[in-house]
mmCIF file of C-alpha atoms and ligand atoms in Angstrom:
data_model
loop_
_atom_site.group_PDB
_atom_site.id
_atom_site.type_symbol
_atom_site.label_atom_id
_atom_site.label_comp_id
_atom_site.label_asym_id
_atom_site.label_seq_id
_atom_site.Cartn_x
_atom_site.Cartn_y
_atom_site.Cartn_z
ATOM 1 C CA MET C 30 92.413 79.707 61.870
ATOM 2 C CA PRO C 31 91.677 76.906 64.391
ATOM 3 C CA THR C 32 89.205 77.853 67.102
ATOM 4 C CA GLY C 33 91.691 77.275 69.932
ATOM 5 C CA VAL C 34 94.195 79.726 68.474
ATOM 6 C CA LYS C 35 91.464 82.251 67.805
ATOM 7 C CA MET C 36 90.227 82.072 71.408
ATOM 8 C CA ARG C 37 93.754 82.489 72.731
ATOM 9 C CA LEU C 38 94.243 85.567 70.530
ATOM 10 C CA ILE C 39 90.967 87.004 71.795
ATOM 11 C CA GLY C 40 92.109 86.382 75.373
ATOM 12 C CA TRP C 41 95.350 88.274 74.799
ATOM 13 C CA ALA C 42 93.459 91.101 73.145
ATOM 14 C CA ILE C 43 91.214 91.428 76.214
ATOM 15 C CA ALA C 44 94.160 91.463 78.599
ATOM 16 C CA LEU C 45 96.023 94.085 76.557
ATOM 17 C CA ALA C 46 92.983 96.286 76.162
ATOM 18 C CA ALA C 47 92.260 96.107 79.872
ATOM 19 C CA ALA C 48 95.814 97.069 80.736
ATOM 20 C CA GLY C 49 95.603 100.088 78.439
ATOM 21 C CA LEU C 50 92.201 101.135 79.732
ATOM 22 C CA THR C 51 93.105 101.481 83.390
ATOM 23 C CA PRO C 52 93.646 105.060 84.549
ATOM 24 C CA ALA C 53 97.215 105.975 85.295
ATOM 25 C CA ALA C 54 96.431 108.232 88.222
ATOM 26 C CA ALA C 55 94.673 105.415 90.042
ATOM 27 C CA GLN C 56 98.035 103.765 90.293
ATOM 28 C CA THR C 57 99.180 106.137 92.994
ATOM 29 C CA PRO C 58 100.721 103.874 95.622
ATOM 30 C CA ALA C 59 98.783 103.633 98.859
ATOM 31 C CA SER C 60 101.838 104.126 100.926
ATOM 32 C CA THR C 61 102.796 107.667 100.048
ATOM 33 C CA PRO C 62 106.040 108.176 101.943
ATOM 34 C CA VAL C 63 105.594 109.634 105.374
ATOM 35 C CA PRO C 64 106.938 113.212 105.458
ATOM 36 C CA ALA C 65 110.667 112.948 105.772
ATOM 37 C CA ALA C 66 110.916 115.149 108.820
ATOM 38 C CA ALA C 67 108.320 113.088 110.649
ATOM 39 C CA GLN C 68 110.294 109.911 110.146
ATOM 40 C CA PRO C 69 112.502 108.421 112.786
ATOM 41 C CA SER C 70 116.231 108.682 112.213
ATOM 42 C CA GLY C 71 116.626 105.132 113.462
ATOM 43 C CA GLY C 72 114.845 102.299 111.677
ATOM 44 C CA THR C 73 114.219 104.211 108.479
ATOM 45 C CA ALA C 74 113.497 101.069 106.555
ATOM 46 C CA GLN C 75 110.624 102.528 104.566
ATOM 47 C CA ASN C 76 112.034 106.012 104.139
ATOM 48 C CA PRO C 77 115.643 106.602 103.282
ATOM 49 C CA ASP C 78 115.240 110.405 103.477
ATOM 50 C CA LYS C 79 117.194 112.228 106.120
ATOM 51 C CA PRO C 80 114.911 113.161 109.000
ATOM 52 C CA ASP C 81 116.206 116.695 109.245
ATOM 53 C CA ALA C 82 116.548 117.380 105.540
ATOM 54 C CA PRO C 83 114.927 120.666 104.536
ATOM 55 C CA THR C 84 111.527 119.951 103.043
ATOM 56 C CA ALA C 85 109.300 121.967 100.788
ATOM 57 C CA SER C 86 105.770 120.874 101.531
ATOM 58 C CA VAL C 87 103.674 122.779 104.024
ATOM 59 C CA ALA C 88 102.515 119.602 105.685
ATOM 60 C CA GLU C 89 106.038 118.487 106.375
ATOM 61 C CA GLN C 90 107.172 121.843 107.657
ATOM 62 C CA SER C 91 104.392 122.086 110.145
ATOM 63 C CA SER C 92 104.452 118.425 111.048
ATOM 64 C CA ALA C 93 107.921 118.349 112.460
ATOM 65 C CA PRO C 94 110.080 121.430 112.627
ATOM 66 C CA GLY C 95 113.072 119.219 113.424
ATOM 67 C CA PRO C 96 114.212 116.565 115.797
ATOM 68 C CA SER C 97 114.794 119.082 118.571
ATOM 69 C CA VAL C 98 111.083 119.757 118.989
ATOM 70 C CA VAL C 99 110.170 116.104 119.099
ATOM 71 C CA ALA C 100 112.901 115.466 121.605
ATOM 72 C CA THR C 101 111.661 118.149 123.978
ATOM 73 C CA PRO C 102 109.684 116.652 126.847
ATOM 74 C CA PRO C 103 105.948 117.090 126.252
ATOM 75 C CA ASN C 104 105.552 119.187 129.388
ATOM 76 C CA SER C 105 107.546 122.044 127.946
ATOM 77 C CA LEU C 106 105.447 122.212 124.755
ATOM 78 C CA GLY C 107 102.717 124.257 126.324
ATOM 79 C CA ALA C 108 99.162 123.142 126.770
ATOM 80 C CA TYR C 109 97.209 121.481 124.020
ATOM 81 C CA LYS C 110 94.536 123.752 122.604
ATOM 82 C CA GLU C 111 91.638 122.518 120.462
ATOM 83 C CA THR C 112 91.723 123.640 116.836
ATOM 84 C CA ALA C 113 88.596 125.457 115.703
ATOM 85 C CA ALA C 114 86.638 123.288 113.258
ATOM 86 C CA ALA C 115 86.707 124.360 109.599
ATOM 87 C CA LYS C 116 83.484 124.864 107.668
ATOM 88 C CA ASP C 117 84.676 123.582 104.305
ATOM 89 C CA ILE C 118 86.548 120.361 104.972
ATOM 90 C CA GLY C 119 85.955 117.351 107.174
ATOM 91 C CA VAL C 120 82.293 118.294 107.571
ATOM 92 C CA PRO C 121 79.137 117.848 105.506
ATOM 93 C CA ILE C 122 78.431 121.022 103.525
ATOM 94 C CA LEU C 123 74.874 122.193 102.962
ATOM 95 C CA GLY C 124 73.869 121.836 99.319
ATOM 96 C CA ARG C 125 77.007 119.987 98.312
ATOM 97 C CA LYS C 126 76.703 116.781 96.305
ATOM 98 C CA GLY C 127 79.142 113.928 96.066
ATOM 99 C CA ILE C 128 81.822 112.598 98.314
ATOM 100 C CA GLN C 129 83.645 114.718 100.897
ATOM 101 C CA GLU C 130 87.117 115.986 100.051
ATOM 102 C CA GLN C 131 89.526 113.159 100.850
ATOM 103 C CA VAL C 132 92.557 113.662 103.061
ATOM 104 C CA THR C 133 94.117 110.184 103.048
ATOM 105 C CA PRO C 134 96.008 108.511 100.182
ATOM 106 C CA ILE C 135 93.424 105.707 100.080
ATOM 107 C CA GLY C 136 90.560 108.191 100.031
ATOM 108 C CA GLN C 137 92.153 110.117 97.185
ATOM 109 C CA GLU C 138 92.721 106.950 95.171
ATOM 110 C CA ALA C 139 89.166 105.763 95.768
ATOM 111 C CA LEU C 140 87.684 109.160 94.961
ATOM 112 C CA TYR C 141 89.628 109.329 91.718
ATOM 113 C CA PHE C 142 88.494 105.825 90.791
ATOM 114 C CA HIS C 143 84.882 106.787 91.480
ATOM 115 C CA ASN C 144 84.855 110.214 89.849
ATOM 116 C CA TYR C 145 87.029 109.652 86.806
ATOM 117 C CA TRP C 146 86.495 105.999 86.053
ATOM 118 C CA LEU C 147 83.325 104.388 87.430
ATOM 119 C CA LEU C 148 81.021 107.361 86.969
ATOM 120 C CA PRO C 149 81.977 108.132 83.324
ATOM 121 C CA LEU C 150 81.837 104.428 82.483
ATOM 122 C CA CYS C 151 78.322 104.121 83.951
ATOM 123 C CA ALA C 152 77.224 107.279 82.157
ATOM 124 C CA ILE C 153 78.540 106.103 78.780
ATOM 125 C CA ILE C 154 76.880 102.679 79.125
ATOM 126 C CA SER C 155 73.553 104.186 80.213
ATOM 127 C CA LEU C 156 73.530 106.699 77.367
ATOM 128 C CA PHE C 157 74.492 104.042 74.825
ATOM 129 C CA VAL C 158 71.716 101.664 75.943
ATOM 130 C CA LEU C 159 69.188 104.485 76.049
ATOM 131 C CA GLY C 160 70.162 105.567 72.509
ATOM 132 C CA LEU C 161 69.914 102.000 71.259
ATOM 133 C CA LEU C 162 66.449 101.654 72.778
ATOM 134 C CA LEU C 163 65.211 104.913 71.277
ATOM 135 C CA TRP C 164 66.633 104.043 67.876
ATOM 136 C CA THR C 165 64.965 100.602 67.941
ATOM 137 C CA ILE C 166 61.625 102.044 69.050
ATOM 138 C CA VAL C 167 61.621 104.617 66.261
ATOM 139 C CA ARG C 168 63.278 102.694 63.431
ATOM 140 C CA TYR C 169 61.464 99.388 63.929
ATOM 141 C CA ARG C 170 58.021 100.657 64.901
ATOM 142 C CA ARG C 171 55.161 98.767 63.196
ATOM 143 C CA SER C 172 54.287 101.504 60.681
ATOM 144 C CA ALA C 173 57.886 101.933 59.493
ATOM 145 C CA ASN C 174 58.738 98.255 59.468
ATOM 146 C CA PRO C 175 55.595 96.207 58.652
ATOM 147 C CA THR C 176 57.444 92.947 57.909
ATOM 148 C CA PRO C 177 59.520 91.917 60.954
ATOM 149 C CA SER C 178 62.959 90.414 60.416
ATOM 150 C CA ARG C 179 63.158 86.635 60.849
ATOM 151 C CA ASN C 180 66.887 86.700 61.732
ATOM 152 C CA SER C 181 67.807 84.565 64.721
ATOM 153 C CA HIS C 182 71.592 84.563 64.488
ATOM 154 C CA ASN C 183 74.438 86.976 63.727
ATOM 155 C CA THR C 184 77.928 85.784 64.630
ATOM 156 C CA LEU C 185 79.593 89.208 64.562
ATOM 157 C CA ILE C 186 77.029 90.829 66.856
ATOM 158 C CA GLU C 187 77.145 87.873 69.235
ATOM 159 C CA VAL C 188 80.937 88.086 69.522
ATOM 160 C CA VAL C 189 80.737 91.846 70.092
ATOM 161 C CA TRP C 190 78.057 91.713 72.771
ATOM 162 C CA THR C 191 80.017 89.069 74.627
ATOM 163 C CA LEU C 192 83.427 90.699 74.348
ATOM 164 C CA VAL C 193 82.510 94.300 75.114
ATOM 165 C CA PRO C 194 80.976 93.572 78.549
ATOM 166 C CA VAL C 195 83.964 91.371 79.391
ATOM 167 C CA LEU C 196 86.305 94.240 78.508
ATOM 168 C CA ILE C 197 84.262 96.635 80.614
ATOM 169 C CA LEU C 198 84.348 94.294 83.615
ATOM 170 C CA VAL C 199 88.090 93.787 83.297
ATOM 171 C CA ALA C 200 88.598 97.550 83.046
ATOM 172 C CA ILE C 201 86.681 97.991 86.293
ATOM 173 C CA ALA C 202 88.204 95.001 88.061
ATOM 174 C CA ILE C 203 91.862 95.962 87.633
ATOM 175 C CA PRO C 204 91.801 99.380 89.368
ATOM 176 C CA SER C 205 89.224 98.115 91.837
ATOM 177 C CA ILE C 206 91.327 95.191 93.003
ATOM 178 C CA ARG C 207 94.385 97.418 93.105
ATOM 179 C CA LEU C 208 92.518 99.821 95.407
ATOM 180 C CA LEU C 209 91.493 96.926 97.664
ATOM 181 C CA ARG C 210 95.070 95.739 97.790
ATOM 182 C CA HIS C 211 96.296 99.204 98.823
ATOM 183 C CA GLN C 212 93.543 99.434 101.397
ATOM 184 C CA TYR C 213 94.293 96.070 102.986
ATOM 185 C CA THR C 214 98.093 96.239 102.968
ATOM 186 C CA PRO C 215 98.711 99.262 105.188
ATOM 187 C CA PRO C 216 102.237 100.521 105.826
ATOM 188 C CA PRO C 217 103.628 99.716 109.311
ATOM 189 C CA ALA C 218 101.651 101.605 111.929
ATOM 190 C CA ASP C 219 103.230 104.522 113.807
ATOM 191 C CA LEU C 220 100.404 104.650 116.308
ATOM 192 C CA THR C 221 97.584 102.372 117.447
ATOM 193 C CA VAL C 222 94.185 103.589 118.586
ATOM 194 C CA LYS C 223 91.581 101.252 120.002
ATOM 195 C CA VAL C 224 88.096 102.487 119.245
ATOM 196 C CA THR C 225 85.122 101.110 121.184
ATOM 197 C CA GLY C 226 81.494 101.859 120.340
ATOM 198 C CA HIS C 227 79.010 102.067 123.197
ATOM 199 C CA GLN C 228 75.321 102.906 123.412
ATOM 200 C CA TRP C 229 75.711 105.843 122.707
ATOM 201 C CA TYR C 230 79.185 107.251 122.720
ATOM 202 C CA TRP C 231 82.690 106.292 121.643
ATOM 203 C CA SER C 232 85.705 105.602 123.760
ATOM 204 C CA TYR C 233 89.298 105.771 122.580
ATOM 205 C CA GLU C 234 92.419 104.185 123.945
ATOM 206 C CA LEU C 235 96.028 104.772 122.939
ATOM 207 C CA PRO C 236 97.607 101.774 124.647
ATOM 208 C CA ASP C 237 101.185 102.844 123.923
ATOM 209 C CA HIS C 238 100.590 106.300 125.367
ATOM 210 C CA GLY C 239 98.500 105.408 128.395
ATOM 211 C CA VAL C 240 95.587 107.492 127.143
ATOM 212 C CA ASN C 241 91.993 106.357 127.597
ATOM 213 C CA PHE C 242 88.854 108.508 127.437
ATOM 214 C CA ASP C 243 85.200 108.706 126.410
ATOM 215 C CA SER C 244 83.843 111.018 123.759
ATOM 216 C CA TYR C 245 80.257 112.314 123.910
ATOM 217 C CA MET C 246 78.306 114.573 121.600
ATOM 218 C CA LEU C 247 78.100 118.190 122.754
ATOM 219 C CA LYS C 248 74.513 119.338 123.177
ATOM 220 C CA GLU C 249 73.187 122.707 122.069
ATOM 221 C CA GLY C 250 72.968 125.516 124.620
ATOM 222 C CA ASN C 251 69.174 125.546 124.481
ATOM 223 C CA ASP C 252 68.769 121.763 124.641
ATOM 224 C CA PRO C 253 66.525 121.050 127.668
ATOM 225 C CA THR C 254 68.193 117.647 128.138
ATOM 226 C CA ARG C 255 71.592 119.258 128.632
ATOM 227 C CA GLN C 256 72.722 119.043 132.209
ATOM 228 C CA ALA C 257 74.118 122.051 134.002
ATOM 229 C CA ASN C 258 77.586 120.533 134.196
ATOM 230 C CA GLN C 259 77.653 119.716 130.461
ATOM 231 C CA ARG C 260 79.422 122.198 128.220
ATOM 232 C CA ALA C 261 77.255 123.520 125.370
ATOM 233 C CA ARG C 262 78.476 123.269 121.777
ATOM 234 C CA THR C 263 80.149 126.271 120.151
ATOM 235 C CA ASP C 264 80.960 126.739 116.455
ATOM 236 C CA ALA C 265 84.638 126.190 117.191
ATOM 237 C CA ASP C 266 83.767 122.699 118.451
ATOM 238 C CA GLY C 267 82.117 121.833 115.138
ATOM 239 C CA PRO C 268 78.649 121.596 113.591
ATOM 240 C CA PRO C 269 75.569 120.643 115.616
ATOM 241 C CA LEU C 270 75.199 116.871 116.179
ATOM 242 C CA LEU C 271 78.847 116.343 115.148
ATOM 243 C CA ALA C 272 80.866 118.209 117.780
ATOM 244 C CA VAL C 273 82.119 116.184 120.735
ATOM 245 C CA ASP C 274 83.446 116.999 124.182
ATOM 246 C CA ASN C 275 86.671 114.994 123.774
ATOM 247 C CA ARG C 276 88.119 114.707 120.299
ATOM 248 C CA LEU C 277 90.464 111.960 119.300
ATOM 249 C CA VAL C 278 93.758 113.631 118.384
ATOM 250 C CA ILE C 279 96.220 111.983 116.003
ATOM 251 C CA PRO C 280 99.550 113.211 114.634
ATOM 252 C CA GLN C 281 99.692 114.342 111.021
ATOM 253 C CA GLY C 282 101.610 112.323 108.458
ATOM 254 C CA LYS C 283 101.679 109.214 110.665
ATOM 255 C CA VAL C 284 100.109 105.865 109.893
ATOM 256 C CA VAL C 285 97.410 105.351 112.495
ATOM 257 C CA LYS C 286 96.015 101.880 113.008
ATOM 258 C CA PHE C 287 92.465 101.805 114.355
ATOM 259 C CA ILE C 288 91.400 98.661 116.169
ATOM 260 C CA VAL C 289 87.631 98.822 116.215
ATOM 261 C CA THR C 290 85.253 96.962 118.502
ATOM 262 C CA ALA C 291 82.012 97.476 120.415
ATOM 263 C CA ASP C 292 80.887 97.086 123.974
ATOM 264 C CA ASP C 293 77.189 96.251 123.561
ATOM 265 C CA VAL C 294 75.656 96.170 120.068
ATOM 266 C CA ILE C 295 77.049 96.640 116.569
ATOM 267 C CA HIS C 296 78.175 100.169 115.789
ATOM 268 C CA SER C 297 80.213 101.446 112.866
ATOM 269 C CA PHE C 298 83.211 103.739 113.026
ATOM 270 C CA ALA C 299 82.958 105.992 109.994
ATOM 271 C CA MET C 300 85.020 108.986 108.959
ATOM 272 C CA PRO C 301 84.010 110.128 105.460
ATOM 273 C CA ALA C 302 87.036 112.349 104.781
ATOM 274 C CA PHE C 303 89.395 109.423 105.542
ATOM 275 C CA TRP C 304 87.470 106.880 103.442
ATOM 276 C CA VAL C 305 87.045 104.892 106.646
ATOM 277 C CA LYS C 306 83.950 102.924 107.571
ATOM 278 C CA GLN C 307 84.476 99.933 109.801
ATOM 279 C CA ASP C 308 81.858 97.921 111.649
ATOM 280 C CA ALA C 309 82.393 97.739 115.402
ATOM 281 C CA ASN C 310 81.197 94.333 116.567
ATOM 282 C CA PRO C 311 81.085 93.178 120.175
ATOM 283 C CA GLY C 312 83.649 90.465 120.796
ATOM 284 C CA GLN C 313 85.527 91.105 117.566
ATOM 285 C CA LEU C 314 88.490 93.263 116.658
ATOM 286 C CA HIS C 315 88.427 94.864 113.251
ATOM 287 C CA GLU C 316 91.236 96.895 111.846
ATOM 288 C CA THR C 317 91.447 99.903 109.591
ATOM 289 C CA TRP C 318 93.963 102.688 109.143
ATOM 290 C CA ALA C 319 94.481 106.259 108.033
ATOM 291 C CA LYS C 320 97.365 108.567 107.277
ATOM 292 C CA VAL C 321 96.394 112.216 107.200
ATOM 293 C CA ASP C 322 98.883 114.848 106.083
ATOM 294 C CA ARG C 323 96.523 117.781 106.357
ATOM 295 C CA PRO C 324 95.995 119.131 109.887
ATOM 296 C CA GLY C 325 92.407 119.892 110.769
ATOM 297 C CA VAL C 326 89.270 118.620 112.444
ATOM 298 C CA TYR C 327 87.282 115.881 110.758
ATOM 299 C CA PHE C 328 83.817 114.655 111.650
ATOM 300 C CA GLY C 329 82.067 111.329 111.230
ATOM 301 C CA GLN C 330 79.173 109.422 112.736
ATOM 302 C CA CYS C 331 78.227 105.969 113.875
ATOM 303 C CA SER C 332 77.036 104.301 110.686
ATOM 304 C CA GLU C 333 75.256 101.225 111.966
ATOM 305 C CA LEU C 334 71.803 101.560 113.491
ATOM 306 C CA CYS C 335 72.577 100.846 117.144
ATOM 307 C CA GLY C 336 69.569 102.029 119.086
ATOM 308 C CA ALA C 337 67.626 105.060 120.214
ATOM 309 C CA ARG C 338 70.490 107.539 120.277
ATOM 310 C CA HIS C 339 72.341 106.189 117.238
ATOM 311 C CA ALA C 340 72.230 109.611 115.613
ATOM 312 C CA TYR C 341 73.875 111.232 118.620
ATOM 313 C CA MET C 342 77.230 109.490 118.833
ATOM 314 C CA PRO C 343 79.425 111.461 116.438
ATOM 315 C CA ILE C 344 83.140 110.979 115.888
ATOM 316 C CA ALA C 345 85.562 113.899 115.809
ATOM 317 C CA ILE C 346 89.218 113.432 114.950
ATOM 318 C CA GLU C 347 91.700 116.269 115.120
ATOM 319 C CA VAL C 348 94.913 115.951 113.134
ATOM 320 C CA VAL C 349 97.778 117.995 114.569
ATOM 321 C CA PRO C 350 101.557 118.323 114.188
ATOM 322 C CA GLN C 351 103.610 115.887 116.220
ATOM 323 C CA ALA C 352 104.531 118.421 118.924
ATOM 324 C CA GLN C 353 100.888 119.314 119.493
ATOM 325 C CA PHE C 354 100.061 115.625 119.634
ATOM 326 C CA ALA C 355 102.622 115.135 122.395
ATOM 327 C CA ALA C 356 101.061 118.053 124.283
ATOM 328 C CA TRP C 357 97.609 116.484 123.886
ATOM 329 C CA VAL C 358 98.882 113.118 125.143
ATOM 330 C CA SER C 359 100.312 114.782 128.220
ATOM 331 C CA SER C 360 97.073 116.769 128.737
ATOM 332 C CA LYS C 361 95.266 113.413 128.799
ATOM 333 C CA GLY C 362 97.585 112.108 131.493
ATOM 334 C CA GLY C 363 99.593 109.930 129.134
ATOM 335 C CA LYS C 364 103.167 110.082 127.967
ATOM 336 C CA MET C 365 104.893 109.640 124.658
ATOM 337 C CA PRO C 366 106.536 106.246 124.284
ATOM 338 C CA GLY C 367 110.281 106.713 124.625
ATOM 339 C CA ALA C 368 109.901 110.057 126.407
ATOM 340 C CA GLN C 369 111.576 108.519 129.460
ATOM 341 C CA PRO C 370 115.307 107.949 129.782
ATOM 342 C CA ALA C 371 116.414 104.571 128.514
ATOM 343 C CA ALA C 372 117.410 103.707 132.092
ATOM 344 C CA ALA C 373 113.836 102.538 132.627
ATOM 345 C CA PRO C 374 113.948 99.166 130.884
ATOM 346 C CA ALA C 375 110.234 98.514 131.250
ATOM 347 C CA THR C 376 109.309 101.201 128.746
ATOM 348 C CA ALA C 377 112.381 101.035 126.536
ATOM 349 C CA THR C 378 111.753 99.796 123.022
ATOM 350 C CA PRO C 379 114.332 97.640 121.277
ATOM 351 C CA ALA C 380 115.564 100.708 119.401
ATOM 352 C CA ALA C 381 115.876 102.620 122.640
ATOM 353 C CA ALA C 382 117.800 99.820 124.281
ATOM 354 C CA SER C 383 120.322 99.633 121.484
ATOM 355 C CA ALA C 384 120.760 103.367 120.986
ATOM 356 C CA PRO C 385 123.979 104.602 122.578
ATOM 357 C CA ALA C 386 122.804 108.075 123.642
ATOM 358 C CA ALA C 387 119.696 107.777 125.764
ATOM 359 C CA GLU C 388 118.655 111.417 125.495
ATOM 360 C CA SER C 389 119.369 111.861 121.790
ATOM 361 C CA PRO C 390 116.600 113.274 119.608
ATOM 362 C CA ALA C 391 116.987 110.276 117.341
ATOM 363 C CA LEU C 392 116.115 107.951 120.168
ATOM 364 C CA ASN C 393 112.924 109.729 121.058
ATOM 365 C CA GLN C 394 111.888 109.889 117.463
ATOM 366 C CA ALA C 395 112.655 106.280 116.806
ATOM 367 C CA ALA C 396 110.792 105.120 119.857
ATOM 368 C CA THR C 397 107.841 107.356 119.054
ATOM 369 C CA ALA C 398 107.503 106.175 115.519
ATOM 370 C CA GLN C 399 107.894 102.549 116.344
ATOM 371 C CA ASN C 400 104.823 102.509 118.487
HETATM 372 CU CU1 LIG F 523 74.945 103.702 115.788
#
């Protein structure tokens, strides 16, 4: 067989083998459909499901009991109340090894790739090389093998030790690049949060909701540096060094775009359970996103050494059903986009302007989800 044909055959063999070697579960699409009930009834481009169709999953049921709740003005929803932090999810657990339980589609895909693909592959390669070394040391020691081999060339072995590493790299590259692609092509955002790192606290802004606040770590009750007007941490707030006075609250099942920047030095906005870690650089806007279906409180920390109190600027994000989110927005002095009658053109979104019934639940939902 001519060399050119042989090489082409080898190339096809590599491509086929790589395709067969990639794990099927890693192919979960990044954009898991947003719970049907949480979707707007207008502009349902990415989800054809009916917004008020009965749904089975717990997340969907609690996320949006129906359009009527979303349509109710936030003021009538009752006050927002902080959820008590869990001890088994969204927090570091004493004695636990490995990566935190993931609550975003990207996190789950990445965790699967790490646990069921990269780690076994590394283990198999390490064990194989170790075995080969041991075998060579024992079998070809001087006493057992007094006359050394004078071989300098073996075509079969050379082809094998070139092809096998190429196959391994291809088998890693395919799911890895797919994960990157999912990570960097987020679905359209339902909500934008601007995150700013400061020495040494975080501030959050929801520009579409008129919400803007700072978030500081809560000190322990017996901390001598705690001022009299500062609330001491309780277990419901979260673990020591991670609980904050003002949590960022986001709605469950919605795509949240985080625009991350810094005020003074470089910080890093990191939320382990979301698979989010994004540098916050002064003068630059970086973008990351998360979609969390599971309500709860999740904790992260600044992950870029930023100065003396770097360790004391934690991040706490609370994921709540949409109605609770609206109550939180109103408790922060903001209002849900589209919560006003369409008569006010300044705040009306294109969907709101074109909708015939200004007060319809569909309108409020559409306007909410568009922002
Ligand atoms: Cu820092």
